[in-house]
Short mmCIF file of C-alpha atoms in Angstrom, two decimals:
data_model
loop_
_atom_site.label_atom_id
_atom_site.label_comp_id
_atom_site.label_asym_id
_atom_site.label_seq_id
_atom_site.Cartn_x
_atom_site.Cartn_y
_atom_site.Cartn_z
CA MET A 1 0.00 0.09 -0.16
CA SER A 2 1.53 3.26 -1.27
CA LEU A 3 1.33 6.27 1.42
CA SER A 4 -0.31 9.34 0.43
CA ALA A 5 1.62 12.91 0.53
CA GLN A 6 0.28 13.37 3.83
CA GLU A 7 1.25 10.11 5.52
CA LYS A 8 4.31 10.14 4.05
CA TRP A 9 4.93 13.93 5.67
CA GLU A 10 3.66 12.70 9.01
CA LEU A 11 6.09 9.87 9.26
CA GLU A 12 9.03 12.12 7.87
CA GLU A 13 7.91 14.14 10.90
CA LYS A 14 8.21 11.49 13.41
CA ALA A 15 11.50 10.45 12.11
CA LEU A 16 12.88 14.06 12.39
CA ALA A 17 11.28 14.07 16.20
CA LEU A 18 13.29 10.93 16.78
CA ARG A 19 16.23 12.41 15.52
CA GLU A 20 15.78 15.56 17.72
CA LYS A 21 15.43 13.00 20.94
CA VAL A 22 18.33 11.19 20.00
CA LEU A 23 20.23 14.43 20.21
CA ARG A 24 18.69 15.37 23.38
CA MET A 25 19.83 12.35 24.85
CA ILE A 26 23.34 12.76 23.85
CA LYS A 27 23.25 16.37 25.03
CA ALA A 28 22.08 15.34 28.45
CA SER A 29 25.13 12.67 28.87
CA GLY A 30 27.58 13.98 26.37
CA SER A 31 27.94 10.78 24.74
CA GLY A 32 26.40 7.98 23.19
CA HIS A 33 26.09 5.65 19.94
CA LEU A 34 25.02 7.91 17.29
CA GLY A 35 25.40 6.34 14.02
CA GLY A 36 23.36 3.52 14.31
CA ALA A 37 20.84 5.04 15.88
CA LEU A 38 20.09 7.84 13.13
CA SER A 39 20.87 5.20 10.16
CA ALA A 40 17.90 3.09 11.82
CA THR A 41 15.70 5.87 12.69
CA GLU A 42 13.18 5.06 9.50
CA ILE A 43 12.99 1.43 10.49
CA LEU A 44 11.93 2.57 13.99
CA THR A 45 9.42 5.42 12.64
CA ALA A 46 7.60 2.78 10.22
CA LEU A 47 7.22 0.31 13.05
CA TYR A 48 6.02 2.33 16.00
CA PHE A 49 3.74 4.66 13.83
CA ARG A 50 2.74 2.90 11.06
CA ILE A 51 2.94 -0.78 11.22
CA MET A 52 3.13 -2.38 15.05
CA LYS A 53 0.07 -3.21 17.45
CA VAL A 54 1.16 -1.90 20.51
CA ASP A 55 -0.49 0.07 23.67
CA PRO A 56 1.72 2.18 25.56
CA GLN A 57 -1.14 2.25 28.51
CA GLN A 58 -0.82 -1.50 27.85
CA PRO A 59 2.71 -2.55 27.50
CA ASP A 60 2.22 -6.33 28.05
CA TRP A 61 -1.13 -6.33 26.17
CA PRO A 62 -1.03 -9.93 24.87
CA GLU A 63 -2.20 -9.14 21.29
CA ARG A 64 0.83 -6.51 20.84
CA ASP A 65 3.51 -7.12 18.03
CA ARG A 66 6.74 -7.51 19.46
CA PHE A 67 9.85 -5.58 18.47
CA VAL A 68 13.67 -6.76 19.82
CA LEU A 69 16.58 -4.48 19.20
CA SER A 70 19.33 -6.95 18.84
CA ALA A 71 21.72 -4.67 18.00
CA GLY A 72 21.33 -2.88 21.92
CA HIS A 73 23.75 -0.21 21.43
CA LYS A 74 21.41 1.44 18.99
CA CYS A 75 19.01 2.16 22.11
CA LEU A 76 18.89 5.79 21.51
CA ILE A 77 16.59 5.42 18.95
CA LEU A 78 14.29 2.73 20.49
CA TYR A 79 14.13 5.05 23.48
CA ALA A 80 13.34 8.02 21.31
CA ALA A 81 10.61 6.00 19.83
CA LEU A 82 9.14 4.64 23.07
CA ALA A 83 9.04 8.15 24.41
CA GLU A 84 7.26 9.63 21.28
CA LYS A 85 5.00 6.82 21.55
CA GLY A 86 3.97 7.37 25.18
CA PHE A 87 5.64 4.30 26.73
CA LEU A 88 8.01 6.58 28.57
CA PRO A 89 7.84 10.53 30.02
CA GLU A 90 10.30 12.73 27.76
CA SER A 91 11.80 13.90 31.07
CA TYR A 92 13.58 10.39 30.99
CA LEU A 93 15.26 11.27 27.96
CA ASP A 94 17.16 13.65 30.20
CA THR A 95 18.38 11.20 32.43
CA TYR A 96 20.38 9.57 29.96
CA GLY A 97 23.55 8.77 31.01
CA ASP A 98 23.03 8.45 34.71
CA LEU A 99 23.83 5.55 36.77
CA LYS A 100 20.30 5.58 38.10
CA SER A 101 18.44 6.45 34.52
CA PRO A 102 15.47 3.80 33.81
CA LEU A 103 17.42 4.16 30.23
CA PRO A 104 20.42 2.34 30.43
CA GLY A 105 23.57 1.94 27.61
CA HIS A 106 21.43 -1.21 26.49
CA PRO A 107 17.68 -1.65 26.87
CA SER A 108 16.63 -3.43 29.80
CA MET A 109 13.17 -4.94 29.97
CA GLN A 110 13.35 -4.66 33.94
CA LYS A 111 13.79 -0.85 33.75
CA GLN A 112 11.68 0.21 31.04
CA PRO A 113 8.12 -0.83 30.02
CA GLY A 114 7.66 -1.40 26.18
CA VAL A 115 11.60 -3.03 25.78
CA GLU A 116 10.88 -6.58 24.76
CA ALA A 117 14.26 -7.95 25.69
CA ASN A 118 17.48 -7.23 27.04
CA THR A 119 20.29 -6.95 24.53
CA GLY A 120 23.39 -5.59 23.81
CA ALA A 121 25.46 -8.94 23.26
CA LEU A 122 25.05 -8.82 19.87
CA GLY A 123 23.80 -11.96 17.91
CA HIS A 124 21.07 -13.11 20.48
CA GLY A 125 18.42 -10.79 19.52
CA LEU A 126 17.51 -13.14 16.26
CA SER A 127 17.50 -16.08 18.62
CA ILE A 128 15.20 -14.17 21.02
CA ALA A 129 12.82 -12.98 18.29
CA GLY A 130 12.59 -16.39 16.83
CA GLY A 131 11.52 -18.07 20.27
CA MET A 132 8.73 -15.23 20.65
CA ALA A 133 7.61 -16.12 16.99
CA MET A 134 7.57 -19.52 17.57
CA GLY A 135 5.59 -19.09 20.90
CA LEU A 136 2.93 -16.84 19.55
CA ARG A 137 2.42 -19.32 16.77
CA ALA A 138 1.84 -22.45 19.54
CA GLN A 139 -0.73 -20.12 21.07
CA GLY A 140 -2.56 -19.55 17.74
CA LYS A 141 -1.80 -15.71 17.97
CA LYS A 142 -1.45 -13.71 14.99
CA ASN A 143 0.84 -10.97 16.46
CA ARG A 144 4.15 -10.31 14.57
CA VAL A 145 7.46 -10.32 15.45
CA PHE A 146 10.27 -7.65 14.47
CA VAL A 147 13.92 -7.53 14.84
CA LEU A 148 16.47 -5.31 14.20
CA MET A 149 20.15 -6.26 13.35
CA GLY A 150 23.27 -4.44 12.48
CA ASP A 151 25.23 -5.27 9.47
CA GLY A 152 28.72 -5.68 11.54
CA GLU A 153 26.65 -8.05 13.74
CA GLN A 154 26.12 -10.52 11.17
CA ALA A 155 29.47 -11.78 11.87
CA GLU A 156 28.24 -13.18 15.22
CA GLY A 157 27.52 -17.17 14.44
CA SER A 158 24.49 -17.13 16.79
CA ASN A 159 22.80 -15.19 14.14
CA TRP A 160 23.12 -18.22 11.92
CA GLU A 161 21.89 -21.05 14.35
CA ALA A 162 18.94 -18.96 14.57
CA ALA A 163 18.36 -18.24 11.05
CA ALA A 164 18.38 -21.97 10.31
CA ALA A 165 16.18 -22.59 12.85
CA ALA A 166 13.91 -20.00 11.89
CA SER A 167 13.57 -21.11 8.31
CA TYR A 168 13.08 -24.89 9.60
CA HIS A 169 10.19 -23.93 11.75
CA LYS A 170 8.68 -21.73 8.49
CA LEU A 171 8.18 -18.69 10.78
CA ASP A 172 6.70 -16.56 8.61
CA ASN A 173 5.31 -14.04 11.18
CA LEU A 174 9.11 -13.20 11.65
CA LEU A 175 10.38 -10.45 9.93
CA ALA A 176 14.08 -9.03 10.53
CA PHE A 177 15.76 -6.05 9.44
CA VAL A 178 19.58 -5.59 8.64
CA ASP A 179 20.73 -2.24 9.29
CA ARG A 180 23.28 -2.44 6.23
CA ASN A 181 25.11 0.96 6.67
CA GLY A 182 28.42 -0.29 5.81
CA LEU A 183 30.23 0.67 9.23
CA GLN A 184 31.06 -0.68 12.55
CA ILE A 185 33.28 0.68 15.42
CA GLY A 186 36.39 -0.86 13.60
CA GLY A 187 35.72 0.37 10.34
CA LYS A 188 33.90 -0.69 7.02
CA THR A 189 31.90 -4.38 7.46
CA THR A 190 33.65 -5.54 4.66
CA GLU A 191 37.10 -4.98 5.61
CA VAL A 192 36.42 -6.30 9.38
CA MET A 193 34.50 -9.49 8.31
CA SER A 194 32.59 -9.72 5.52
CA TYR A 195 29.47 -11.42 5.03
CA GLU A 196 28.21 -10.18 1.49
CA PRO A 197 26.65 -10.78 -0.21
CA LEU A 198 24.08 -10.76 2.39
CA GLU A 199 21.33 -11.06 0.08
CA ASP A 200 22.46 -14.47 -1.18
CA ARG A 201 23.63 -15.68 2.36
CA TRP A 202 19.94 -15.18 3.79
CA ALA A 203 18.25 -17.05 0.82
CA ALA A 204 20.62 -19.83 1.14
CA PHE A 205 19.44 -19.93 4.87
CA GLY A 206 16.06 -20.21 3.62
CA TRP A 207 14.53 -16.76 3.84
CA SER A 208 12.76 -14.62 1.66
CA VAL A 209 14.75 -11.50 1.15
CA LYS A 210 14.07 -7.90 -0.39
CA THR A 211 16.63 -4.92 -0.48
CA ILE A 212 15.64 -1.37 0.32
CA ASP A 213 17.13 2.18 0.75
CA GLY A 214 16.33 1.87 4.49
CA ASN A 215 16.07 5.96 5.06
CA ASP A 216 13.43 6.14 2.18
CA ILE A 217 10.10 5.74 4.55
CA GLU A 218 8.22 4.98 1.66
CA GLN A 219 10.42 1.87 0.35
CA VAL A 220 10.75 0.69 4.52
CA VAL A 221 6.72 0.71 4.55
CA GLU A 222 6.15 -1.11 1.56
CA ALA A 223 8.54 -3.61 2.32
CA ILE A 224 7.37 -4.34 5.78
CA GLU A 225 3.71 -4.32 4.65
CA SER A 226 4.15 -6.89 1.90
CA ALA A 227 5.57 -9.07 4.43
CA PRO A 228 5.90 -12.27 4.62
CA PHE A 229 7.29 -12.21 1.46
CA GLU A 230 6.47 -15.58 0.80
CA THR A 231 4.36 -18.18 2.89
CA GLY A 232 5.77 -20.38 5.11
CA LYS A 233 9.49 -18.41 5.03
CA PRO A 234 10.82 -15.96 7.56
CA SER A 235 11.42 -12.67 5.98
CA VAL A 236 14.38 -10.34 5.92
CA ILE A 237 14.74 -6.76 4.80
CA ILE A 238 18.41 -5.76 4.10
CA ALA A 239 18.16 -1.81 4.83
CA ASP A 240 20.80 0.03 2.88
CA THR A 241 21.10 3.07 5.21
CA VAL A 242 23.67 5.87 6.11
CA LYS A 243 25.29 5.82 9.32
CA SER A 244 24.48 9.25 11.53
CA LYS A 245 22.03 9.85 8.77
CA GLY A 246 21.04 13.70 9.27
CA LEU A 247 24.09 14.86 10.83
CA SER A 248 25.95 16.69 7.67
CA PHE A 249 29.48 16.28 9.69
CA ALA A 250 29.11 12.60 10.76
CA GLU A 251 27.36 10.81 7.87
CA GLY A 252 29.08 8.01 6.43
CA ASP A 253 31.69 8.22 9.01
CA ALA A 254 33.05 5.69 11.24
CA ALA A 255 34.44 7.72 13.67
CA TYR A 256 30.72 8.43 14.84
CA HIS A 257 29.81 4.98 15.81
CA TYR A 258 30.11 6.34 19.32
CA TRP A 259 29.80 9.73 19.29
CA LYS A 260 31.46 12.16 22.24
CA ALA A 261 30.18 15.46 21.67
CA GLY A 262 31.88 18.57 21.44
CA ALA A 263 30.17 22.09 21.65
CA ASP A 264 31.17 23.09 17.81
CA GLU A 265 29.86 19.58 16.41
CA MET A 266 26.63 20.22 18.79
CA LYS A 267 25.93 23.53 17.33
CA THR A 268 26.30 22.27 13.74
CA ALA A 269 23.82 19.28 14.63
CA ASP A 270 21.46 21.51 15.99
CA ALA A 271 21.49 23.67 12.97
CA ASP A 272 21.20 20.45 10.73
CA LEU A 273 17.85 19.09 12.71
CA LYS A 274 16.89 22.88 12.67
CA LYS A 275 17.21 23.24 8.98
CA ALA A 276 15.51 19.76 8.18
CA ARG A 277 12.42 20.97 10.36
CA GLU A 278 12.10 24.20 8.22
CA ILE A 279 12.14 22.01 5.15
CA LEU A 280 9.37 19.75 6.40
CA GLU A 281 7.44 22.79 7.55
CA ASN A 282 7.53 24.34 4.13
CA ALA A 283 6.66 20.81 2.87
CA ARG A 284 3.73 20.92 4.83
CA LYS A 285 2.44 24.21 3.44
CA GLY A 286 2.41 22.65 0.12
CA LEU A 287 0.01 19.85 1.30
CA LYS A 288 -2.59 22.03 2.24
#
């Protein structure tokens, strides 16, 4: 289902709001895992504000869809989405980086409602999500399970055990994303431990695969809404993205995988997002 011009604008506005919240948390803490949070923004936006059945007033609602952030270090964008959706007070964002914050450096289901799994040891999220999908199917439920992995995370062997199991059990209620921004903390993913071509590798494990521009909200929504891509197969979206998308000085630079913000760069980041909001506001006027 294609987006109307109004729907596209609304989702792009949400994506910008999430980026602004990510910056707010980094201001509070002085640092954080910036790059992956911003590359995955459109994916989280589509899931939380278009696709998933969730209820902030009932975080444990049995009929909810599930989202697992396997790449737990990208938690800034998850916290931003949960705040924008109403799972947590926005004031919590200003506690990020504090030892007693309910928003730790990797997501914790014990500390924050709406977080479905404790993650951060890379490679475990797909196993958790697969187990959720199996459990829901065993209960006869139609709920869907979504999991977001990084491309550097593909080097974790447990991912491929989980991929084989999901295929064997025909978990077509499971949709995975690989945030292929091409960079990890040690540099280019293809130079650290290449798993390319990812499309062929996932297909060989029995998954149905689509590749999209992961920073194009229309492509993200269209791909998610078309899942499962094949009945009886789990689906994976290889999302080509830009690390630190939206910040001019940081885009495509592995140095901003984790950002310790300086005053000058923060000023530029504020200006970048302010300009992006002005562009959106001008676009909104054109919709009337």
